[in-house]
Amino acid sequence: MHKQATGEEGRLLLGFIWKYRTLYLLSIPGILYFLVFKYVPLLGSVIAFQNYNLFAGFGGSQWVGFEHFERMFQHYDFLRILKNTLVLGALDILIAFTAPIVLALLLNEVRLVLYKKIVQTIVYAPHFLSWVIVSGIFAGMLSPTSGIVNVIIGWFGVEPIYFLGENSYIRAILVGSGLWRDVGWGTIIYLAALTGINPELYEASEIDGAGRWKQTLKITLPSLLPVITVLFLLKIGDFMDYGFERVFVFQNPLNITDSEILDTYIYKAGLKQMQYSYATAIGLFKSVVGLFLLVIANALSRKATGESLY
Amino acid sequence: MIRREHWSRKGFLAANYIGLTGLSLTMLLPFLNVIAQSLSGAAAIDRGDVMFWPVDFTLNYYRYVFDDISIWRAFGITVYITVVGTLINLTFTSSLAYPLSRTEYVGRKYVLLFILMTMIFTAPLIPQFMLMREIRLINTLWALMIPTAISAFNLIVLRSFFAQIPAELIDSARMDGCGELRILWSLMLPLSKPALATVGIFYSVTNWNKYMDALYYLNDRRLYPLQVKLRELLINDDLVDTGNLPFDIASQSVQGVQMAVILVATLPIIMLYPFMQRYFIKGMLIGSIKS
């Protein structure tokens, strides 16, 4: 009896699918795209455990277990690069993650609609520039001979500084340029969440004698908390992904000690020096750490705030 | 007490307006500096006299940029991958987003999960590169367009928009004998113009700014898009060392040329920006709320 029913359901389902077959056919190219370009390379990561040989291919290459991972940790350069990646990741969370929240709160206090619109238009704009352009603008402004920054500090009697040519400035430049490009863009989602707050909450608290500052602490921030949590979790998942491009465009031989990160190192070790398996091992390590952080942060956040990604 | 509150509030507001104005200037002034330098005489730039207004006005750098055939070629390639690439993006994205927005599509939850997973697990660079070599996309412009055909984020934006369109509308179209393709083409897509514009803008900016993929997958310098060409011109030392400069360094400023190139490469985006702005905020919101 039971079997018969499921058989019937199955037939019904098949009939249903057949009826809407165009829908399914339509979705095939897109699904294939994800399969080929996202999942196949993921499987290809197995070469991290091989001594991948171009001519032998996956099947013919020798399996070496965790050899490449061991080599990675023994390499003294690797630890420095890992440290750079972690420091930049931490700075990014500390500064680049919190700045848009603060900016959104400040923009929210503005009552002149036109002024607010103008400020928003201006602060969103840099987001659409490529990192190459951003690096060009910053390199121009920081140039020791003609850059505007050196001209201005020159007025105060400071000798010209070759900012991009010194390790000690590169992190500040990376974080600063990222902030310049993306701080405004980051506010969009918070501003949207702010417009969703029930105005009655504010009216009620005003009657209770709460000032703007108290309202911000007791109403505004708690209302933003779900959005902040979700974005924070996503950010944590990307902790090791400071981004190849934004670092690579600022790199030069003079600042490389502090600016080399895992992504740029993978590019050089992998594509330039063709150490395929070694570079894949580093890439895999990076993904696994990111995933691990995401899972931990998600569990912690579920306990602490009740918000979680999944 | 009330009076003090009042004054502190006014003080805060004043500080806020000053701060936000300062921030806006910080965003704007670098642009003005770039424009001013691209239009100033070499000597004035080197003396550090150029702030936000051109000194010893000249169009020499632009003349140099426009005379350089390799810059034109790179510009053409970028226009090509922006136009063709964005068409590919929109075709692939909408043909997957539409089925996934319909309740008739059994198992759409699993397909969505399958797609969202790719946002969390990303494959390392080398296996991606090897795939590209295996399917012979290395050193072709397809390498800049095919592997980025669908962005999961944009797919979700478009899917959410499609899902808002009332099912009754689609049912009645079916009643009139429209097939699914016809419904997508003559009903959904025209109704979704704002969403398509948003997603199209995101895609075209990405395509216009493409740099990394070109670095990974192209060896042939003649295929380099504008951003890679730009990067070459921006590395000061290279310019001077290889003697790439066709003009006398003394009479022209390398920095002036660089700033002119930056402007030429940014101009299309700056010109599009006012039109873009109408859409992208809405698009951002649909995308982020649903995900």
Coordinates of C-alpha atoms in Angstrom, one line a residue:
Chain A
M1 CA 0.0 0.0 0.0
H2 CA 2.7 2.4 1.1
K3 CA 4.9 1.4 -1.8
Q4 CA 2.1 2.0 -4.2
A5 CA 1.4 5.5 -2.9
T6 CA 5.0 6.6 -3.2
G7 CA 5.0 5.2 -6.7
E8 CA 2.0 7.2 -7.6
E9 CA 3.6 10.3 -6.0
G10 CA 6.7 9.7 -7.9
R11 CA 4.8 9.5 -11.1
L12 CA 2.9 12.7 -10.3
L13 CA 6.2 14.4 -9.5
L14 CA 7.7 13.3 -12.8
G15 CA 4.6 14.5 -14.6
F16 CA 4.9 17.8 -12.9
I17 CA 8.6 18.1 -13.7
W18 CA 7.8 17.1 -17.3
K19 CA 5.1 19.8 -17.5
Y20 CA 7.6 22.5 -16.4
R21 CA 10.6 20.9 -18.2
T22 CA 11.5 24.2 -19.8
L23 CA 12.2 25.7 -16.4
Y24 CA 14.6 22.9 -15.6
L25 CA 16.3 23.0 -19.0
L26 CA 16.6 26.8 -18.5
S27 CA 18.5 26.3 -15.2
I28 CA 21.0 23.7 -16.6
P29 CA 23.6 26.1 -18.0
G30 CA 23.7 28.0 -14.7
I31 CA 24.0 24.9 -12.6
L32 CA 26.7 23.5 -14.9
Y33 CA 28.5 26.8 -14.5
F34 CA 28.7 26.4 -10.7
L35 CA 29.6 22.8 -11.0
V36 CA 32.4 23.3 -13.5
F37 CA 33.9 26.6 -12.2
K38 CA 33.3 26.3 -8.5
Y39 CA 33.1 22.6 -7.6
V40 CA 35.6 21.0 -10.0
P41 CA 38.5 23.2 -8.8
L42 CA 37.5 22.4 -5.3
L43 CA 38.0 18.7 -6.0
G44 CA 41.2 19.6 -7.8
S45 CA 42.6 20.8 -4.5
V46 CA 43.6 17.2 -3.9
I47 CA 46.9 18.1 -5.6
A48 CA 47.9 19.7 -2.3
F49 CA 48.5 16.1 -1.1
Q50 CA 50.4 15.1 -4.2
N51 CA 53.7 16.0 -5.9
Y52 CA 51.7 17.2 -8.9
N53 CA 53.4 16.6 -12.1
L54 CA 52.0 18.4 -15.2
F55 CA 52.6 15.5 -17.5
A56 CA 51.4 12.7 -15.2
G57 CA 48.2 14.5 -14.3
F58 CA 46.0 13.8 -11.2
G59 CA 46.1 10.0 -11.7
G60 CA 49.8 9.6 -12.3
S61 CA 51.2 12.0 -9.7
Q62 CA 52.7 10.7 -6.6
W63 CA 50.8 11.0 -3.3
V64 CA 52.8 12.7 -0.5
G65 CA 50.3 13.2 2.3
F66 CA 50.9 16.3 4.3
E67 CA 54.4 16.9 3.1
H68 CA 53.6 20.3 1.5
F69 CA 51.8 21.4 4.7
E70 CA 54.9 20.5 6.8
R71 CA 57.1 22.3 4.4
M72 CA 54.9 25.4 4.6
F73 CA 55.3 25.6 8.4
Q74 CA 59.0 25.0 8.3
H75 CA 59.6 27.8 5.9
Y76 CA 60.5 30.8 7.9
D77 CA 59.1 33.2 5.3
F78 CA 55.8 31.5 5.6
L79 CA 55.3 32.4 9.3
R80 CA 56.1 36.0 8.5
I81 CA 53.6 36.0 5.6
L82 CA 51.0 34.3 7.8
K83 CA 51.6 37.0 10.5
N84 CA 51.1 39.8 7.9
T85 CA 47.9 38.2 6.8
L86 CA 46.6 37.9 10.3
V87 CA 47.6 41.4 11.3
L88 CA 45.9 42.9 8.2
G89 CA 42.9 40.8 8.9
A90 CA 42.7 42.0 12.4
L91 CA 43.2 45.6 11.5
D92 CA 40.5 45.2 8.9
I93 CA 38.0 44.0 11.4
L94 CA 39.0 46.6 14.0
I95 CA 38.9 49.5 11.7
A96 CA 37.3 48.8 8.3
F97 CA 34.4 46.8 9.9
T98 CA 33.5 49.3 12.6
A99 CA 34.0 52.5 10.6
P100 CA 30.9 52.1 8.4
I101 CA 28.7 51.5 11.5
V102 CA 29.9 54.7 13.1
L103 CA 29.5 56.6 9.9
A104 CA 26.0 55.2 9.4
L105 CA 25.0 56.3 12.9
L106 CA 26.4 59.8 12.3
L107 CA 24.7 60.1 8.9
N108 CA 21.5 59.0 10.6
E109 CA 21.6 62.1 12.9
V110 CA 21.6 64.4 9.9
R111 CA 18.2 66.0 9.4
L112 CA 18.9 68.0 6.3
V113 CA 17.8 65.6 3.6
L114 CA 19.7 67.4 0.7
Y115 CA 22.9 67.5 2.7
K116 CA 22.6 63.9 3.6
K117 CA 22.1 62.9 0.0
I118 CA 25.1 64.9 -1.2
V119 CA 27.3 63.3 1.5
Q120 CA 26.1 59.9 0.6
T121 CA 26.7 60.4 -3.1
I122 CA 30.2 61.5 -2.5
V123 CA 31.2 58.8 0.0
Y124 CA 29.8 55.9 -2.1
A125 CA 31.7 56.9 -5.2
P126 CA 35.2 55.6 -4.5
H127 CA 33.8 52.1 -4.2
F128 CA 33.5 51.9 -8.0
L129 CA 37.1 52.5 -8.6
S130 CA 39.4 49.6 -9.3
W131 CA 42.2 48.9 -6.8
V132 CA 44.7 49.8 -9.6
I133 CA 43.2 53.2 -9.8
V134 CA 43.1 53.6 -6.0
S135 CA 46.7 52.6 -5.8
G136 CA 47.5 55.1 -8.6
I137 CA 45.8 57.9 -6.7
F138 CA 47.5 57.1 -3.4
A139 CA 50.9 56.6 -5.0
G140 CA 50.5 60.0 -6.6
M141 CA 49.5 61.7 -3.3
L142 CA 52.2 60.0 -1.4
S143 CA 55.0 60.6 -3.9
P144 CA 58.1 62.0 -2.2
T145 CA 58.7 64.6 -4.8
S146 CA 55.4 65.9 -6.0
G147 CA 52.8 64.2 -3.7
I148 CA 50.4 66.5 -2.0
V149 CA 50.9 64.8 1.4
N150 CA 54.6 65.5 1.4
V151 CA 54.0 69.0 0.3
I152 CA 51.7 69.6 3.2
I153 CA 53.9 68.0 5.8
G154 CA 56.7 70.0 4.2
W155 CA 55.0 73.2 5.4
F156 CA 55.6 72.0 8.9
G157 CA 59.2 71.4 8.2
V158 CA 59.0 67.6 7.8
E159 CA 61.4 66.1 5.3
P160 CA 59.8 64.3 2.4
I161 CA 59.0 60.7 3.2
Y162 CA 58.9 57.9 0.6
F163 CA 55.8 56.3 2.2
L164 CA 55.4 53.4 -0.3
G165 CA 59.1 52.6 0.0
E166 CA 59.1 51.8 3.7
N167 CA 57.7 48.8 5.4
S168 CA 56.6 50.8 8.4
Y169 CA 53.9 52.7 6.5
I170 CA 52.5 50.0 4.2
R171 CA 49.9 48.6 6.6
A172 CA 48.5 52.1 7.3
I173 CA 48.4 52.7 3.6
L174 CA 46.6 49.5 2.9
V175 CA 44.0 50.0 5.7
G176 CA 43.7 53.7 4.9
S177 CA 43.1 53.2 1.2
G178 CA 40.6 50.5 1.9
L179 CA 38.8 52.8 4.2
W180 CA 38.7 55.6 1.7
R181 CA 37.4 53.3 -1.0
D182 CA 34.8 51.3 1.0
V183 CA 33.7 53.1 4.1
G184 CA 30.8 54.8 2.5
W185 CA 29.6 51.8 0.6
G186 CA 29.6 49.8 3.9
T187 CA 27.0 52.2 5.4
I188 CA 24.3 51.4 2.9
I189 CA 23.1 48.3 4.6
Y190 CA 23.1 49.9 8.1
L191 CA 21.3 52.9 6.9
A192 CA 18.6 50.6 5.4
A193 CA 18.3 48.8 8.7
L194 CA 18.0 52.2 10.5
T195 CA 15.1 53.2 8.5
G196 CA 13.3 50.1 9.5
I197 CA 13.3 51.0 13.2
N198 CA 9.9 51.8 14.6
P199 CA 9.8 55.6 15.4
E200 CA 7.4 54.9 18.3
L201 CA 10.3 53.4 20.2
Y202 CA 12.1 56.8 20.0
E203 CA 8.9 58.7 21.0
A204 CA 8.4 56.5 24.0
S205 CA 11.9 56.8 25.2
E206 CA 11.8 60.6 24.8
I207 CA 8.8 60.7 27.1
D208 CA 10.9 58.7 29.5
G209 CA 13.5 61.4 29.3
A210 CA 16.2 59.6 27.3
G211 CA 18.6 61.8 25.3
R212 CA 19.9 61.1 21.8
W213 CA 22.9 59.4 23.2
K214 CA 20.9 57.1 25.5
Q215 CA 18.5 56.4 22.6
T216 CA 21.5 55.4 20.4
L217 CA 22.7 53.0 23.0
K218 CA 19.4 51.5 24.0
I219 CA 17.4 51.5 20.8
T220 CA 19.5 52.2 17.7
L221 CA 22.5 49.9 18.4
P222 CA 20.4 46.9 19.6
S223 CA 18.2 47.3 16.4
L224 CA 21.3 47.1 14.3
L225 CA 22.7 44.1 16.1
P226 CA 21.3 41.4 13.8
V227 CA 22.7 43.1 10.7
I228 CA 26.0 43.7 12.5
T229 CA 26.2 40.1 13.6
V230 CA 25.6 38.6 10.2
L231 CA 28.1 40.9 8.5
F232 CA 30.6 40.3 11.2
L233 CA 30.3 36.5 10.7
L234 CA 30.8 36.9 7.0
K235 CA 33.8 39.0 7.7
I236 CA 35.2 36.5 10.0
G237 CA 34.8 33.8 7.3
D238 CA 37.0 36.1 5.1
F239 CA 39.5 36.7 7.8
M240 CA 42.4 35.3 5.8
D241 CA 41.1 36.8 2.5
Y242 CA 42.4 40.3 2.7
G243 CA 42.3 40.2 -1.1
F244 CA 45.0 39.6 -3.6
E245 CA 44.4 42.7 -5.7
R246 CA 44.3 45.4 -3.2
V247 CA 47.7 44.3 -1.7
F248 CA 49.4 43.4 -4.9
V249 CA 48.8 46.8 -6.5
F250 CA 50.6 48.5 -3.5
Q251 CA 53.4 46.0 -3.3
N252 CA 57.0 46.8 -4.3
P253 CA 60.4 45.3 -3.3
L254 CA 60.8 47.9 -0.6
N255 CA 57.7 47.2 1.3
I256 CA 57.3 43.5 0.6
T257 CA 58.5 42.3 4.1
D258 CA 55.3 43.7 5.6
S259 CA 53.0 43.6 2.7
E260 CA 53.3 40.0 1.5
I261 CA 50.2 38.0 2.4
L262 CA 49.1 34.5 1.7
D263 CA 47.2 35.4 -1.5
T264 CA 50.1 37.3 -3.1
Y265 CA 52.5 34.5 -2.0
I266 CA 50.3 31.8 -3.5
Y267 CA 50.3 33.7 -6.8
K268 CA 54.1 34.0 -6.8
A269 CA 54.9 30.5 -5.6
G270 CA 52.1 28.9 -7.7
L271 CA 51.8 30.7 -11.0
K272 CA 55.2 32.3 -11.2
Q273 CA 57.4 29.5 -9.8
M274 CA 55.0 26.8 -10.8
Q275 CA 55.1 25.0 -7.4
Y276 CA 51.6 23.9 -8.0
S277 CA 51.1 21.5 -5.1
Y278 CA 52.8 23.7 -2.6
A279 CA 50.7 26.7 -3.5
T280 CA 47.5 24.7 -3.5
A281 CA 48.4 23.4 0.0
I282 CA 48.7 27.1 1.2
G283 CA 45.4 27.9 -0.5
L284 CA 43.7 25.0 1.1
F285 CA 45.1 25.9 4.5
K286 CA 43.7 29.4 4.1
S287 CA 40.2 28.1 3.2
V288 CA 40.1 25.6 6.0
V289 CA 41.2 28.2 8.6
G290 CA 38.6 30.6 7.3
L291 CA 35.9 28.0 7.5
F292 CA 37.0 26.9 11.0
L293 CA 36.8 30.6 12.2
L294 CA 33.4 31.0 10.7
V295 CA 32.0 27.9 12.4
I296 CA 33.4 28.9 15.8
A297 CA 32.2 32.5 15.4
N298 CA 28.8 31.3 14.4
A299 CA 28.5 29.0 17.4
L300 CA 29.7 31.7 19.8
S301 CA 27.3 34.3 18.3
R302 CA 24.4 31.9 18.5
K303 CA 25.1 31.5 22.2
A304 CA 25.7 35.2 22.9
T305 CA 23.1 37.0 20.8
G306 CA 20.9 34.3 19.3
E307 CA 21.9 35.4 15.8
S308 CA 23.7 33.1 13.5
L309 CA 24.3 32.5 9.8
Y310 CA 22.8 29.0 9.7
Chain B
M1 CA 19.4 70.3 33.0
I2 CA 17.2 70.6 29.9
R3 CA 19.2 73.6 28.8
R4 CA 22.5 71.7 29.1
E5 CA 21.1 68.8 27.1
H6 CA 20.0 71.2 24.5
W7 CA 23.5 72.8 24.2
S8 CA 25.3 69.5 24.0
R9 CA 23.0 68.4 21.3
K10 CA 23.7 71.5 19.3
G11 CA 27.4 71.0 19.8
F12 CA 27.1 67.4 18.6
L13 CA 25.2 68.4 15.6
A14 CA 27.7 71.1 14.6
A15 CA 30.6 68.7 15.1
N16 CA 28.7 66.1 13.0
Y17 CA 28.1 68.4 10.1
I18 CA 31.7 69.6 10.2
G19 CA 33.0 66.0 10.4
L20 CA 30.8 64.7 7.6
T21 CA 31.8 67.7 5.4
G22 CA 35.4 67.0 6.2
L23 CA 34.9 63.3 5.2
S24 CA 33.3 64.3 2.0
L25 CA 36.2 66.5 1.2
T26 CA 38.6 63.7 2.0
M27 CA 36.8 61.6 -0.6
L28 CA 36.7 64.4 -3.2
L29 CA 40.1 66.2 -2.9
P30 CA 42.2 63.3 -4.1
F31 CA 40.2 63.4 -7.4
L32 CA 40.7 67.1 -7.7
N33 CA 44.4 66.6 -7.1
V34 CA 44.6 64.0 -9.8
I35 CA 42.7 66.3 -12.3
A36 CA 44.8 69.3 -11.4
Q37 CA 48.1 67.4 -11.9
S38 CA 47.0 65.9 -15.2
L39 CA 46.6 69.4 -16.5
S40 CA 49.7 71.1 -15.0
G41 CA 53.1 71.8 -16.3
A42 CA 55.9 69.4 -15.4
A43 CA 58.0 71.9 -13.5
A44 CA 55.0 72.9 -11.4
I45 CA 54.2 69.3 -10.5
D46 CA 57.8 68.6 -9.5
R47 CA 58.0 71.7 -7.4
G48 CA 54.9 70.4 -5.5
D49 CA 53.0 73.6 -6.5
V50 CA 49.9 71.7 -7.8
M51 CA 47.2 71.3 -5.2
F52 CA 43.6 71.3 -6.5
W53 CA 43.9 73.7 -9.4
P54 CA 46.1 73.3 -12.5
V55 CA 49.3 75.4 -12.6
D56 CA 50.8 76.2 -16.1
F57 CA 47.9 74.6 -17.8
T58 CA 48.8 71.9 -20.5
L59 CA 47.1 69.1 -22.3
N60 CA 50.4 67.4 -23.2
Y61 CA 49.8 64.3 -21.0
Y62 CA 46.5 63.6 -22.6
R63 CA 48.0 64.1 -26.0
Y64 CA 50.6 61.4 -25.0
V65 CA 48.0 59.1 -23.7
F66 CA 45.8 59.4 -26.8
D67 CA 48.9 58.9 -29.1
D68 CA 49.8 55.6 -27.4
I69 CA 48.3 52.8 -29.5
S70 CA 48.8 50.2 -26.8
I71 CA 46.6 52.3 -24.4
W72 CA 43.9 52.4 -27.1
R73 CA 44.1 48.7 -27.7
A74 CA 43.8 48.0 -23.9
F75 CA 40.8 50.5 -23.8
G76 CA 39.1 48.6 -26.7
I77 CA 39.6 45.2 -25.0
T78 CA 38.1 46.6 -21.8
V79 CA 35.1 48.0 -23.6
Y80 CA 34.8 44.6 -25.3
I81 CA 34.9 42.5 -22.2
T82 CA 32.6 45.0 -20.4
V83 CA 29.9 44.8 -23.2
V84 CA 30.2 41.1 -24.2
G85 CA 31.0 40.0 -20.6
T86 CA 28.0 41.8 -19.1
L87 CA 25.7 40.3 -21.8
I88 CA 27.0 36.8 -20.8
N89 CA 26.5 37.7 -17.1
L90 CA 22.9 38.8 -17.6
T91 CA 22.0 35.9 -19.8
F92 CA 23.4 33.2 -17.5
T93 CA 22.2 34.9 -14.3
S94 CA 18.6 35.5 -15.4
S95 CA 18.2 32.1 -17.0
L96 CA 19.1 30.5 -13.7
A97 CA 17.4 33.1 -11.4
Y98 CA 14.1 32.8 -13.2
P99 CA 13.5 29.0 -12.6
L100 CA 14.8 29.4 -9.1
S101 CA 12.2 32.1 -8.4
R102 CA 9.3 29.8 -9.3
T103 CA 7.6 27.5 -6.9
E104 CA 7.1 25.0 -9.8
Y105 CA 10.8 24.3 -9.7
V106 CA 11.0 21.4 -7.3
G107 CA 14.2 21.2 -5.4
R108 CA 15.1 24.9 -5.7
K109 CA 16.1 25.0 -2.1
Y110 CA 18.8 22.4 -2.8
V111 CA 20.0 24.2 -5.9
L112 CA 20.2 27.5 -3.9
L113 CA 22.2 25.7 -1.1
F114 CA 24.5 24.3 -3.8
I115 CA 25.1 27.9 -5.0
L116 CA 25.4 29.5 -1.6
M117 CA 28.0 26.9 -0.6
T118 CA 30.3 28.3 -3.3
M119 CA 30.3 31.6 -1.4
I120 CA 31.8 29.9 1.6
F121 CA 34.0 27.3 0.0
T122 CA 36.3 28.8 -2.6
A123 CA 38.8 26.7 -4.5
P124 CA 42.4 27.7 -4.3
L125 CA 44.0 29.5 -7.2
I126 CA 46.0 26.7 -8.7
P127 CA 43.2 24.2 -9.3
Q128 CA 41.2 27.1 -10.8
F129 CA 44.1 27.8 -13.1
M130 CA 44.5 24.2 -14.0
L131 CA 40.9 23.9 -14.9
M132 CA 41.3 27.0 -17.2
R133 CA 44.2 25.4 -18.9
E134 CA 42.4 22.1 -19.3
I135 CA 39.5 23.8 -21.0
R136 CA 41.9 25.9 -23.1
L137 CA 40.7 29.3 -21.9
I138 CA 44.3 30.5 -21.0
N139 CA 45.4 33.4 -23.2
T140 CA 41.9 34.0 -24.6
L141 CA 39.6 36.9 -23.6
W142 CA 37.0 34.2 -22.7
A143 CA 39.1 33.7 -19.6
L144 CA 37.9 37.1 -18.4
M145 CA 34.3 36.5 -19.1
I146 CA 33.3 32.8 -18.8
P147 CA 34.6 31.9 -15.3
T148 CA 32.8 34.9 -13.8
A149 CA 29.6 34.4 -15.8
I150 CA 27.4 34.3 -12.6
S151 CA 28.0 36.0 -9.3
A152 CA 26.1 34.2 -6.5
F153 CA 25.2 37.6 -4.9
N154 CA 23.8 39.1 -8.1
L155 CA 21.9 35.8 -8.8
I156 CA 20.2 36.2 -5.4
V157 CA 19.3 39.8 -6.1
L158 CA 17.7 38.9 -9.4
R159 CA 16.0 35.8 -8.0
S160 CA 14.4 37.9 -5.2
F161 CA 13.1 40.4 -7.6
F162 CA 11.6 37.7 -9.9
A163 CA 10.0 36.1 -6.9
Q164 CA 8.1 39.3 -6.0
I165 CA 6.3 39.3 -9.3
P166 CA 2.8 37.9 -8.7
A167 CA 2.4 34.2 -9.7
E168 CA -1.1 35.1 -11.1
L169 CA 0.5 37.1 -13.8
I170 CA 2.6 34.1 -14.9
D171 CA -0.4 31.8 -14.6
S172 CA -2.5 34.0 -16.9
A173 CA 0.3 34.2 -19.4
R174 CA 0.4 30.4 -19.4
M175 CA -3.3 30.4 -19.9
D176 CA -2.8 32.5 -23.0
G177 CA -0.5 29.8 -24.3
C178 CA 2.9 31.4 -23.5
G179 CA 5.8 29.0 -23.0
E180 CA 8.3 29.5 -20.2
L181 CA 10.8 31.1 -22.5
R182 CA 8.2 33.5 -23.8
I183 CA 7.2 34.3 -20.3
L184 CA 10.8 35.0 -19.3
W185 CA 11.5 37.1 -22.4
S186 CA 8.3 39.1 -22.8
L187 CA 7.0 39.3 -19.3
M188 CA 9.6 38.8 -16.6
L189 CA 12.5 40.6 -18.1
P190 CA 10.6 43.8 -19.1
L191 CA 9.0 43.9 -15.7
S192 CA 12.4 43.5 -14.0
K193 CA 14.2 46.3 -15.7
P194 CA 15.2 48.0 -12.5
A195 CA 16.7 44.8 -11.1
L196 CA 18.4 44.0 -14.4
A197 CA 19.8 47.5 -14.4
T198 CA 21.2 47.1 -10.9
V199 CA 22.7 43.7 -11.6
G200 CA 24.0 44.9 -14.9
I201 CA 25.7 47.8 -13.3
F202 CA 27.4 45.7 -10.7
Y203 CA 28.6 43.3 -13.4
S204 CA 29.8 46.0 -15.8
V205 CA 31.8 47.8 -13.1
T206 CA 33.4 44.4 -12.2
N207 CA 34.2 43.8 -15.8
W208 CA 35.5 47.2 -16.4
N209 CA 37.8 46.9 -13.4
K210 CA 39.0 43.4 -14.1
Y211 CA 42.7 43.0 -13.3
M212 CA 43.4 39.9 -11.3
D213 CA 41.9 37.5 -13.8
A214 CA 44.0 39.0 -16.6
L215 CA 47.1 38.7 -14.5
Y216 CA 46.3 35.0 -13.8
Y217 CA 45.1 33.8 -17.2
L218 CA 46.7 36.0 -19.8
N219 CA 50.4 35.9 -20.9
D220 CA 49.9 37.6 -24.2
R221 CA 50.4 41.3 -23.6
R222 CA 48.3 42.3 -26.6
L223 CA 45.3 40.9 -24.8
Y224 CA 45.8 43.0 -21.6
P225 CA 42.8 45.0 -20.6
L226 CA 43.1 48.6 -19.5
Q227 CA 43.6 48.0 -15.8
V228 CA 46.7 45.9 -16.4
K229 CA 48.1 48.4 -18.9
L230 CA 47.3 51.1 -16.3
R231 CA 49.2 49.3 -13.6
E232 CA 52.2 49.0 -15.9
L233 CA 52.2 52.7 -16.5
L234 CA 51.7 53.5 -12.8
I235 CA 54.8 51.7 -11.7
N236 CA 57.2 54.5 -12.0
D237 CA 60.4 52.6 -12.0
D238 CA 59.4 50.5 -14.9
L239 CA 58.5 53.5 -17.0
V240 CA 61.9 55.1 -16.5
D241 CA 64.0 51.9 -16.5
T242 CA 62.8 50.4 -19.7
G243 CA 62.9 53.7 -21.4
N244 CA 59.3 53.3 -22.4
L245 CA 58.8 57.0 -22.4
P246 CA 58.8 58.4 -25.9
F247 CA 59.3 62.0 -24.6
D248 CA 62.0 63.9 -22.8
I249 CA 61.6 63.3 -19.1
A250 CA 62.8 66.8 -18.4
S251 CA 59.9 68.4 -20.3
Q252 CA 57.2 66.0 -19.2
S253 CA 56.2 64.8 -15.9
V254 CA 55.8 61.0 -15.4
Q255 CA 53.3 61.7 -12.7
G256 CA 51.3 64.0 -15.0
V257 CA 51.1 61.2 -17.6
Q258 CA 50.0 58.8 -14.9
M259 CA 47.3 61.0 -13.6
A260 CA 46.0 61.6 -17.1
V261 CA 45.8 57.8 -17.6
I262 CA 44.0 57.4 -14.3
L263 CA 41.4 59.9 -15.5
V264 CA 41.0 58.4 -18.9
A265 CA 40.4 55.0 -17.3
T266 CA 38.0 56.3 -14.7
L267 CA 36.0 58.7 -16.9
P268 CA 33.4 56.1 -18.1
I269 CA 32.6 55.1 -14.5
I270 CA 32.4 58.7 -13.4
M271 CA 30.1 59.5 -16.2
L272 CA 27.9 56.5 -15.5
Y273 CA 27.8 57.2 -11.7
P274 CA 24.8 59.5 -11.6
F275 CA 22.7 56.9 -13.6
M276 CA 24.1 54.1 -11.5
Q277 CA 23.2 55.7 -8.2
R278 CA 19.5 55.5 -8.9
Y279 CA 19.7 51.7 -8.9
F280 CA 22.6 50.3 -6.9
I281 CA 21.3 51.2 -3.4
K282 CA 18.0 49.4 -4.1
G283 CA 19.9 46.4 -5.5
M284 CA 22.2 46.2 -2.5
L285 CA 19.2 46.1 -0.2
I286 CA 17.3 43.4 -2.1
G287 CA 20.5 41.3 -2.2
S288 CA 21.5 41.7 1.4
I289 CA 18.1 41.3 3.0
K290 CA 17.3 38.1 1.3
S291 CA 20.7 36.5 1.9

